[in-house]
Amino acid sequence: MIFHVLTLFPEMIDETVSHSVIGRAINSELINVNSINIRDYANNKHNQVDDYPYGGGPGMVMQPGPIYDAYQSLLNGKEKKRVVFLTPQGKTFNQKMAKELAKEEELVLLCGHYEGIDERVIEEIVTDEVSIGDYVLTGGELGAVVMIDAIARLVPGVLGSDDSSVDESFSNNLLEYPQYTRPKEFLGKSVPDILTSGHHANINKWRREQSLIRTLKKRPDLLDKADLSEEDQRFIKNSSKGL
Ligand code: ADE
């Protein structure tokens, strides 16, 4: 999968994605992150890409021309691509959206700065507007790397085979069960006996129940959307009594 990022700060993207799981996925060519500096498409000798807003008001607005030309450079005559504009006005990013976007072969992420982007280029090239949460950042770059991280880890092969994304929080609208590793005793607390019992059916049952209890306590809103068996529902009903 290829992520093209249109940005005034390509180092913010390149540096962030160069580490850990995503860095390895890039090195092994499972994904490609192609940062394009919008300033390279400035059409004046001062390399200026912003200007005062028509109608007045604070701050500067990114001009449409350099963004449009940077986008056109990706097309080289071929068909249009899906272009996500990172903006607090967009639809809030979530795991479902990450899964859907992971099916794309290519994605263009457009990062704004200053007071915004000239509306005409947004109308012309943007297919999706996405926010990473209800707060205002200084630019779209941090949002873009959040999206790249969440989407890229769903691309087959990016997580190791025993590091699967099937069982994790949100993938089935349940939070993940608690995990333990060595030492068996820590600050007087023992690992739950069941996990050292070697009885896999009981361990799976215990983990399922822990997921249900956690979701009930921390994110009860998720339970409405979760796929629950009759046994799960009975367990939740009994557990809710104690809460
Ligand atoms: N740019 C500024 N704020 C943002 C947000 N919350 N999400 C995505 N992009 C942004």
PDB file of C-alpha atoms and ligand atoms in Angstrom:
ATOM      1  CA  MET A   1       0.000   0.000   0.000  1.00  0.00           C
ATOM      2  CA  ILE A   2       1.267   3.485  -0.856  1.00  0.00           C
ATOM      3  CA  PHE A   3       0.593   6.545   1.322  1.00  0.00           C
ATOM      4  CA  HIS A   4       1.295   9.829  -0.477  1.00  0.00           C
ATOM      5  CA  VAL A   5       1.443  12.737   1.978  1.00  0.00           C
ATOM      6  CA  LEU A   6       1.075  16.308   0.704  1.00  0.00           C
ATOM      7  CA  THR A   7       2.684  18.478   3.392  1.00  0.00           C
ATOM      8  CA  LEU A   8       4.809  21.549   4.114  1.00  0.00           C
ATOM      9  CA  PHE A   9       6.757  19.505   6.716  1.00  0.00           C
ATOM     10  CA  PRO A  10       7.797  16.185   5.134  1.00  0.00           C
ATOM     11  CA  GLU A  11      10.372  15.575   7.904  1.00  0.00           C
ATOM     12  CA  MET A  12       7.537  15.316  10.459  1.00  0.00           C
ATOM     13  CA  ILE A  13       6.126  12.399   8.462  1.00  0.00           C
ATOM     14  CA  ASP A  14       9.367  10.675   7.406  1.00  0.00           C
ATOM     15  CA  GLU A  15      10.926  10.765  10.855  1.00  0.00           C
ATOM     16  CA  THR A  16       7.826   9.458  12.627  1.00  0.00           C
ATOM     17  CA  VAL A  17       7.197   6.505  10.324  1.00  0.00           C
ATOM     18  CA  SER A  18      10.831   5.370  10.310  1.00  0.00           C
ATOM     19  CA  HIS A  19      10.609   3.499  13.652  1.00  0.00           C
ATOM     20  CA  SER A  20       9.348   0.156  14.999  1.00  0.00           C
ATOM     21  CA  VAL A  21       6.663  -1.856  13.182  1.00  0.00           C
ATOM     22  CA  ILE A  22       5.891   0.788  10.540  1.00  0.00           C
ATOM     23  CA  GLY A  23       9.603   1.432   9.883  1.00  0.00           C
ATOM     24  CA  ARG A  24      10.158  -2.304   9.290  1.00  0.00           C
ATOM     25  CA  ALA A  25       7.102  -2.484   7.003  1.00  0.00           C
ATOM     26  CA  ILE A  26       8.622   0.308   4.905  1.00  0.00           C
ATOM     27  CA  ASN A  27      12.050  -1.372   4.805  1.00  0.00           C
ATOM     28  CA  SER A  28      10.492  -4.644   3.661  1.00  0.00           C
ATOM     29  CA  GLU A  29       8.403  -2.769   1.061  1.00  0.00           C
ATOM     30  CA  LEU A  30       5.029  -3.904   2.400  1.00  0.00           C
ATOM     31  CA  ILE A  31       4.070  -0.240   2.497  1.00  0.00           C
ATOM     32  CA  ASN A  32       5.538   2.919   1.026  1.00  0.00           C
ATOM     33  CA  VAL A  33       5.290   6.412   2.549  1.00  0.00           C
ATOM     34  CA  ASN A  34       5.899   9.055  -0.097  1.00  0.00           C
ATOM     35  CA  SER A  35       6.040  12.562   1.423  1.00  0.00           C
ATOM     36  CA  ILE A  36       5.700  15.386  -1.085  1.00  0.00           C
ATOM     37  CA  ASN A  37       6.754  18.885  -0.097  1.00  0.00           C
ATOM     38  CA  ILE A  38       4.046  21.266  -1.303  1.00  0.00           C
ATOM     39  CA  ARG A  39       6.663  24.040  -1.288  1.00  0.00           C
ATOM     40  CA  ASP A  40       8.433  22.301  -4.185  1.00  0.00           C
ATOM     41  CA  TYR A  41       5.388  23.338  -6.262  1.00  0.00           C
ATOM     42  CA  ALA A  42       5.488  27.039  -5.308  1.00  0.00           C
ATOM     43  CA  ASN A  43       5.413  29.148  -8.458  1.00  0.00           C
ATOM     44  CA  ASN A  44       7.261  32.251  -7.273  1.00  0.00           C
ATOM     45  CA  LYS A  45      10.882  32.970  -6.563  1.00  0.00           C
ATOM     46  CA  HIS A  46      10.352  33.255  -2.784  1.00  0.00           C
ATOM     47  CA  ASN A  47       8.818  29.761  -2.649  1.00  0.00           C
ATOM     48  CA  GLN A  48       5.758  31.243  -0.969  1.00  0.00           C
ATOM     49  CA  VAL A  49       2.734  28.926  -0.684  1.00  0.00           C
ATOM     50  CA  ASP A  50       0.364  31.003   1.487  1.00  0.00           C
ATOM     51  CA  ASP A  51      -1.262  34.445   1.283  1.00  0.00           C
ATOM     52  CA  TYR A  52      -3.641  36.765   3.139  1.00  0.00           C
ATOM     53  CA  PRO A  53      -7.306  35.713   3.307  1.00  0.00           C
ATOM     54  CA  TYR A  54      -9.710  37.530   0.969  1.00  0.00           C
ATOM     55  CA  GLY A  55     -12.181  39.408   3.159  1.00  0.00           C
ATOM     56  CA  GLY A  56      -9.602  39.899   5.904  1.00  0.00           C
ATOM     57  CA  GLY A  57      -9.150  38.071   9.191  1.00  0.00           C
ATOM     58  CA  PRO A  58      -6.234  36.557  11.074  1.00  0.00           C
ATOM     59  CA  GLY A  59      -3.516  34.260   9.712  1.00  0.00           C
ATOM     60  CA  MET A  60      -2.595  33.085   6.271  1.00  0.00           C
ATOM     61  CA  VAL A  61      -4.318  30.701   3.874  1.00  0.00           C
ATOM     62  CA  MET A  62      -2.550  28.013   1.813  1.00  0.00           C
ATOM     63  CA  GLN A  63      -2.861  28.838  -1.886  1.00  0.00           C
ATOM     64  CA  PRO A  64      -4.624  26.344  -4.172  1.00  0.00           C
ATOM     65  CA  GLY A  65      -2.032  26.220  -6.986  1.00  0.00           C
ATOM     66  CA  PRO A  66       0.907  24.469  -5.268  1.00  0.00           C
ATOM     67  CA  ILE A  67      -1.404  21.868  -3.646  1.00  0.00           C
ATOM     68  CA  TYR A  68      -3.139  21.179  -6.954  1.00  0.00           C
ATOM     69  CA  ASP A  69       0.167  20.841  -8.812  1.00  0.00           C
ATOM     70  CA  ALA A  70       1.624  18.561  -6.088  1.00  0.00           C
ATOM     71  CA  TYR A  71      -1.470  16.337  -6.432  1.00  0.00           C
ATOM     72  CA  GLN A  72      -1.262  16.351 -10.249  1.00  0.00           C
ATOM     73  CA  SER A  73       2.370  15.192 -10.011  1.00  0.00           C
ATOM     74  CA  LEU A  74       1.066  11.958  -8.441  1.00  0.00           C
ATOM     75  CA  LEU A  75      -1.404  11.234 -11.195  1.00  0.00           C
ATOM     76  CA  ASN A  76       0.860  11.461 -14.225  1.00  0.00           C
ATOM     77  CA  GLY A  77      -2.201  11.306 -16.452  1.00  0.00           C
ATOM     78  CA  LYS A  78      -3.795   8.330 -14.680  1.00  0.00           C
ATOM     79  CA  GLU A  79      -7.182   8.263 -12.938  1.00  0.00           C
ATOM     80  CA  LYS A  80      -8.003  10.220  -9.757  1.00  0.00           C
ATOM     81  CA  LYS A  81      -6.954   8.935  -6.341  1.00  0.00           C
ATOM     82  CA  ARG A  82      -8.691   8.899  -2.984  1.00  0.00           C
ATOM     83  CA  VAL A  83      -7.590  12.091  -1.182  1.00  0.00           C
ATOM     84  CA  VAL A  84      -8.101  12.455   2.581  1.00  0.00           C
ATOM     85  CA  PHE A  85      -7.931  16.007   3.936  1.00  0.00           C
ATOM     86  CA  LEU A  86      -6.963  16.063   7.638  1.00  0.00           C
ATOM     87  CA  THR A  87      -9.229  18.637   9.311  1.00  0.00           C
ATOM     88  CA  PRO A  88     -11.090  19.013  12.614  1.00  0.00           C
ATOM     89  CA  GLN A  89     -14.231  19.434  10.445  1.00  0.00           C
ATOM     90  CA  GLY A  90     -13.923  15.852   9.130  1.00  0.00           C
ATOM     91  CA  LYS A  91     -15.535  12.562  10.166  1.00  0.00           C
ATOM     92  CA  THR A  92     -13.888  11.227  13.337  1.00  0.00           C
ATOM     93  CA  PHE A  93     -11.313   8.523  12.594  1.00  0.00           C
ATOM     94  CA  ASN A  94     -11.956   5.099  14.117  1.00  0.00           C
ATOM     95  CA  GLN A  95     -11.004   1.436  13.702  1.00  0.00           C
ATOM     96  CA  LYS A  96     -13.815   0.789  11.214  1.00  0.00           C
ATOM     97  CA  MET A  97     -12.549   3.597   8.990  1.00  0.00           C
ATOM     98  CA  ALA A  98      -8.975   2.277   9.319  1.00  0.00           C
ATOM     99  CA  LYS A  99     -10.154  -1.160   8.129  1.00  0.00           C
ATOM    100  CA  GLU A 100     -12.004   0.326   5.187  1.00  0.00           C
ATOM    101  CA  LEU A 101      -9.082   2.519   4.096  1.00  0.00           C
ATOM    102  CA  ALA A 102      -6.640  -0.417   4.438  1.00  0.00           C
ATOM    103  CA  LYS A 103      -8.348  -1.950   1.373  1.00  0.00           C
ATOM    104  CA  GLU A 104      -7.063   0.878  -0.849  1.00  0.00           C
ATOM    105  CA  GLU A 105      -3.879   0.369  -2.842  1.00  0.00           C
ATOM    106  CA  GLU A 106      -3.019   4.074  -2.646  1.00  0.00           C
ATOM    107  CA  LEU A 107      -4.116   6.906  -0.415  1.00  0.00           C
ATOM    108  CA  VAL A 108      -3.275  10.608  -0.584  1.00  0.00           C
ATOM    109  CA  LEU A 109      -3.223  12.446   2.763  1.00  0.00           C
ATOM    110  CA  LEU A 110      -3.456  16.235   2.514  1.00  0.00           C
ATOM    111  CA  CYS A 111      -2.107  18.191   5.501  1.00  0.00           C
ATOM    112  CA  GLY A 112      -3.178  21.804   6.013  1.00  0.00           C
ATOM    113  CA  HIS A 113      -1.469  24.532   8.024  1.00  0.00           C
ATOM    114  CA  TYR A 114      -2.021  28.154   9.016  1.00  0.00           C
ATOM    115  CA  GLU A 115      -5.671  29.245   8.965  1.00  0.00           C
ATOM    116  CA  GLY A 116      -6.628  26.719   6.318  1.00  0.00           C
ATOM    117  CA  ILE A 117      -6.557  25.838   2.636  1.00  0.00           C
ATOM    118  CA  ASP A 118      -8.230  27.738  -0.218  1.00  0.00           C
ATOM    119  CA  GLU A 119     -11.659  26.110  -0.571  1.00  0.00           C
ATOM    120  CA  ARG A 120     -11.424  25.696  -4.347  1.00  0.00           C
ATOM    121  CA  VAL A 121      -8.629  23.116  -4.245  1.00  0.00           C
ATOM    122  CA  ILE A 122     -10.455  21.197  -1.500  1.00  0.00           C
ATOM    123  CA  GLU A 123     -13.551  21.037  -3.733  1.00  0.00           C
ATOM    124  CA  GLU A 124     -11.427  19.949  -6.682  1.00  0.00           C
ATOM    125  CA  ILE A 125      -9.319  17.093  -5.229  1.00  0.00           C
ATOM    126  CA  VAL A 126     -10.557  15.991  -1.769  1.00  0.00           C
ATOM    127  CA  THR A 127     -12.724  12.829  -1.554  1.00  0.00           C
ATOM    128  CA  ASP A 128     -12.811  12.389   2.270  1.00  0.00           C
ATOM    129  CA  GLU A 129     -12.420  14.762   5.231  1.00  0.00           C
ATOM    130  CA  VAL A 130     -11.105  13.108   8.402  1.00  0.00           C
ATOM    131  CA  SER A 131     -10.468  14.396  11.941  1.00  0.00           C
ATOM    132  CA  ILE A 132      -8.488  12.428  14.534  1.00  0.00           C
ATOM    133  CA  GLY A 133     -10.540  13.888  17.405  1.00  0.00           C
ATOM    134  CA  ASP A 134     -12.424  16.902  18.669  1.00  0.00           C
ATOM    135  CA  TYR A 135      -9.471  19.216  19.300  1.00  0.00           C
ATOM    136  CA  VAL A 136      -7.503  21.547  17.039  1.00  0.00           C
ATOM    137  CA  LEU A 137      -3.913  20.750  16.036  1.00  0.00           C
ATOM    138  CA  THR A 138      -1.472  23.209  14.426  1.00  0.00           C
ATOM    139  CA  GLY A 139      -1.466  21.130  11.249  1.00  0.00           C
ATOM    140  CA  GLY A 140      -2.579  17.850   9.712  1.00  0.00           C
ATOM    141  CA  GLU A 141       0.780  16.028   9.961  1.00  0.00           C
ATOM    142  CA  LEU A 142       0.223  14.391  13.355  1.00  0.00           C
ATOM    143  CA  GLY A 143      -3.195  13.269  12.140  1.00  0.00           C
ATOM    144  CA  ALA A 144      -1.639  11.831   8.986  1.00  0.00           C
ATOM    145  CA  VAL A 145       0.891   9.732  10.931  1.00  0.00           C
ATOM    146  CA  VAL A 146      -1.843   8.515  13.282  1.00  0.00           C
ATOM    147  CA  MET A 147      -3.837   7.366  10.250  1.00  0.00           C
ATOM    148  CA  ILE A 148      -0.806   5.767   8.566  1.00  0.00           C
ATOM    149  CA  ASP A 149       0.021   3.824  11.739  1.00  0.00           C
ATOM    150  CA  ALA A 150      -3.534   2.556  12.300  1.00  0.00           C
ATOM    151  CA  ILE A 151      -4.080   1.640   8.618  1.00  0.00           C
ATOM    152  CA  ALA A 152      -0.641   0.180   7.839  1.00  0.00           C
ATOM    153  CA  ARG A 153      -0.784  -2.313  10.734  1.00  0.00           C
ATOM    154  CA  LEU A 154      -3.886  -3.819   9.077  1.00  0.00           C
ATOM    155  CA  VAL A 155      -2.052  -4.432   5.798  1.00  0.00           C
ATOM    156  CA  PRO A 156      -1.328  -8.197   5.557  1.00  0.00           C
ATOM    157  CA  GLY A 157       2.203  -9.032   6.694  1.00  0.00           C
ATOM    158  CA  VAL A 158       2.854  -5.780   8.587  1.00  0.00           C
ATOM    159  CA  LEU A 159       2.156  -7.381  11.971  1.00  0.00           C
ATOM    160  CA  GLY A 160       3.934 -10.704  12.504  1.00  0.00           C
ATOM    161  CA  SER A 161       1.676 -13.763  12.168  1.00  0.00           C
ATOM    162  CA  ASP A 162       1.530 -14.289  15.945  1.00  0.00           C
ATOM    163  CA  ASP A 163       0.863 -10.570  16.452  1.00  0.00           C
ATOM    164  CA  SER A 164      -2.541 -10.652  14.864  1.00  0.00           C
ATOM    165  CA  SER A 165      -4.988  -7.750  14.881  1.00  0.00           C
ATOM    166  CA  VAL A 166      -8.042 -10.052  15.055  1.00  0.00           C
ATOM    167  CA  ASP A 167      -8.270 -10.308  18.851  1.00  0.00           C
ATOM    168  CA  GLU A 168      -7.497  -6.730  19.785  1.00  0.00           C
ATOM    169  CA  SER A 169      -9.521  -3.914  21.262  1.00  0.00           C
ATOM    170  CA  PHE A 170     -12.206  -2.498  18.943  1.00  0.00           C
ATOM    171  CA  SER A 171     -11.758  -5.168  16.257  1.00  0.00           C
ATOM    172  CA  ASN A 172     -14.951  -6.818  17.565  1.00  0.00           C
ATOM    173  CA  ASN A 173     -16.218  -3.895  19.651  1.00  0.00           C
ATOM    174  CA  LEU A 174     -14.793  -5.461  22.824  1.00  0.00           C
ATOM    175  CA  LEU A 175     -11.719  -4.275  24.729  1.00  0.00           C
ATOM    176  CA  GLU A 176      -8.776  -6.647  24.960  1.00  0.00           C
ATOM    177  CA  TYR A 177      -8.271  -8.910  28.002  1.00  0.00           C
ATOM    178  CA  PRO A 178      -5.363  -8.153  30.415  1.00  0.00           C
ATOM    179  CA  GLN A 179      -1.914  -9.559  29.604  1.00  0.00           C
ATOM    180  CA  TYR A 180       0.841 -10.827  31.942  1.00  0.00           C
ATOM    181  CA  THR A 181       4.441 -11.944  31.510  1.00  0.00           C
ATOM    182  CA  ARG A 182       7.361 -12.874  33.783  1.00  0.00           C
ATOM    183  CA  PRO A 183       8.000 -12.514  36.687  1.00  0.00           C
ATOM    184  CA  LYS A 184       5.183 -14.618  38.125  1.00  0.00           C
ATOM    185  CA  GLU A 185       5.232 -12.439  41.290  1.00  0.00           C
ATOM    186  CA  PHE A 186       5.519  -8.637  41.133  1.00  0.00           C
ATOM    187  CA  LEU A 187       5.095  -6.294  44.113  1.00  0.00           C
ATOM    188  CA  GLY A 188       3.303  -9.106  45.932  1.00  0.00           C
ATOM    189  CA  LYS A 189       0.862  -9.675  43.082  1.00  0.00           C
ATOM    190  CA  SER A 190       0.645 -13.044  41.335  1.00  0.00           C
ATOM    191  CA  VAL A 191      -0.274 -13.784  37.753  1.00  0.00           C
ATOM    192  CA  PRO A 192      -3.842 -15.244  37.702  1.00  0.00           C
ATOM    193  CA  ASP A 193      -3.510 -19.037  38.289  1.00  0.00           C
ATOM    194  CA  ILE A 194      -5.599 -19.907  35.272  1.00  0.00           C
ATOM    195  CA  LEU A 195      -2.927 -18.533  32.912  1.00  0.00           C
ATOM    196  CA  THR A 196      -0.339 -20.994  34.224  1.00  0.00           C
ATOM    197  CA  SER A 197      -2.772 -23.935  34.305  1.00  0.00           C
ATOM    198  CA  GLY A 198      -2.033 -25.026  30.734  1.00  0.00           C
ATOM    199  CA  HIS A 199      -5.785 -25.562  30.196  1.00  0.00           C
ATOM    200  CA  HIS A 200      -6.402 -23.694  26.934  1.00  0.00           C
ATOM    201  CA  ALA A 201     -10.186 -23.945  26.855  1.00  0.00           C
ATOM    202  CA  ASN A 202     -10.423 -22.473  30.355  1.00  0.00           C
ATOM    203  CA  ILE A 203      -7.877 -19.768  29.476  1.00  0.00           C
ATOM    204  CA  ASN A 204      -9.915 -18.744  26.419  1.00  0.00           C
ATOM    205  CA  LYS A 205     -13.103 -18.659  28.493  1.00  0.00           C
ATOM    206  CA  TRP A 206     -11.387 -16.529  31.171  1.00  0.00           C
ATOM    207  CA  ARG A 207     -10.027 -14.137  28.526  1.00  0.00           C
ATOM    208  CA  ARG A 208     -13.424 -13.746  26.903  1.00  0.00           C
ATOM    209  CA  GLU A 209     -14.960 -12.947  30.306  1.00  0.00           C
ATOM    210  CA  GLN A 210     -12.207 -10.440  31.077  1.00  0.00           C
ATOM    211  CA  SER A 211     -12.884  -8.710  27.741  1.00  0.00           C
ATOM    212  CA  LEU A 212     -16.576  -8.535  28.561  1.00  0.00           C
ATOM    213  CA  ILE A 213     -15.978  -7.209  32.114  1.00  0.00           C
ATOM    214  CA  ARG A 214     -13.498  -4.590  30.880  1.00  0.00           C
ATOM    215  CA  THR A 215     -15.819  -3.368  28.170  1.00  0.00           C
ATOM    216  CA  LEU A 216     -18.712  -3.245  30.617  1.00  0.00           C
ATOM    217  CA  LYS A 217     -16.649  -1.161  33.081  1.00  0.00           C
ATOM    218  CA  LYS A 218     -14.659   1.091  30.738  1.00  0.00           C
ATOM    219  CA  ARG A 219     -16.656   1.389  27.498  1.00  0.00           C
ATOM    220  CA  PRO A 220     -20.217   0.129  28.022  1.00  0.00           C
ATOM    221  CA  ASP A 221     -21.242   2.082  24.891  1.00  0.00           C
ATOM    222  CA  LEU A 222     -19.366  -0.498  22.768  1.00  0.00           C
ATOM    223  CA  LEU A 223     -21.404  -3.483  23.992  1.00  0.00           C
ATOM    224  CA  ASP A 224     -24.423  -2.525  21.887  1.00  0.00           C
ATOM    225  CA  LYS A 225     -22.370  -3.098  18.724  1.00  0.00           C
ATOM    226  CA  ALA A 226     -20.504  -6.235  19.900  1.00  0.00           C
ATOM    227  CA  ASP A 227     -21.330  -9.694  18.592  1.00  0.00           C
ATOM    228  CA  LEU A 228     -22.366 -11.509  21.804  1.00  0.00           C
ATOM    229  CA  SER A 229     -23.346 -15.147  22.313  1.00  0.00           C
ATOM    230  CA  GLU A 230     -26.109 -16.107  24.727  1.00  0.00           C
ATOM    231  CA  GLU A 231     -23.424 -17.202  27.190  1.00  0.00           C
ATOM    232  CA  ASP A 232     -21.745 -13.767  26.874  1.00  0.00           C
ATOM    233  CA  GLN A 233     -25.053 -12.044  27.529  1.00  0.00           C
ATOM    234  CA  ARG A 234     -25.731 -14.189  30.609  1.00  0.00           C
ATOM    235  CA  PHE A 235     -22.238 -13.419  31.911  1.00  0.00           C
ATOM    236  CA  ILE A 236     -22.727  -9.669  31.398  1.00  0.00           C
ATOM    237  CA  LYS A 237     -26.101  -9.745  33.126  1.00  0.00           C
ATOM    238  CA  ASN A 238     -24.596 -11.508  36.161  1.00  0.00           C
ATOM    239  CA  SER A 239     -21.542  -9.216  36.230  1.00  0.00           C
ATOM    240  CA  SER A 240     -23.631  -6.032  36.004  1.00  0.00           C
ATOM    241  CA  LYS A 241     -25.325  -6.955  39.259  1.00  0.00           C
ATOM    242  CA  GLY A 242     -22.018  -6.535  41.108  1.00  0.00           C
ATOM    243  CA  LEU A 243     -21.252  -3.113  39.547  1.00  0.00           C
TER     244      LEU A 243
HETATM  245  N1  ADE B   1      -5.788  19.448  11.734  1.00  0.00           N
HETATM  246  C1  ADE B   1      -6.018  20.276  12.778  1.00  0.00           C
HETATM  247  N2  ADE B   1      -6.706  19.661  13.732  1.00  0.00           N
HETATM  248  C2  ADE B   1      -6.942  18.386  13.290  1.00  0.00           C
HETATM  249  C3  ADE B   1      -7.622  17.256  13.825  1.00  0.00           C
HETATM  250  N3  ADE B   1      -8.217  17.282  15.026  1.00  0.00           N
HETATM  251  N4  ADE B   1      -7.653  16.131  13.090  1.00  0.00           N
HETATM  252  C4  ADE B   1      -7.085  16.092  11.874  1.00  0.00           C
HETATM  253  N5  ADE B   1      -6.428  17.120  11.320  1.00  0.00           N
HETATM  254  C5  ADE B   1      -6.363  18.265  12.021  1.00  0.00           C
END
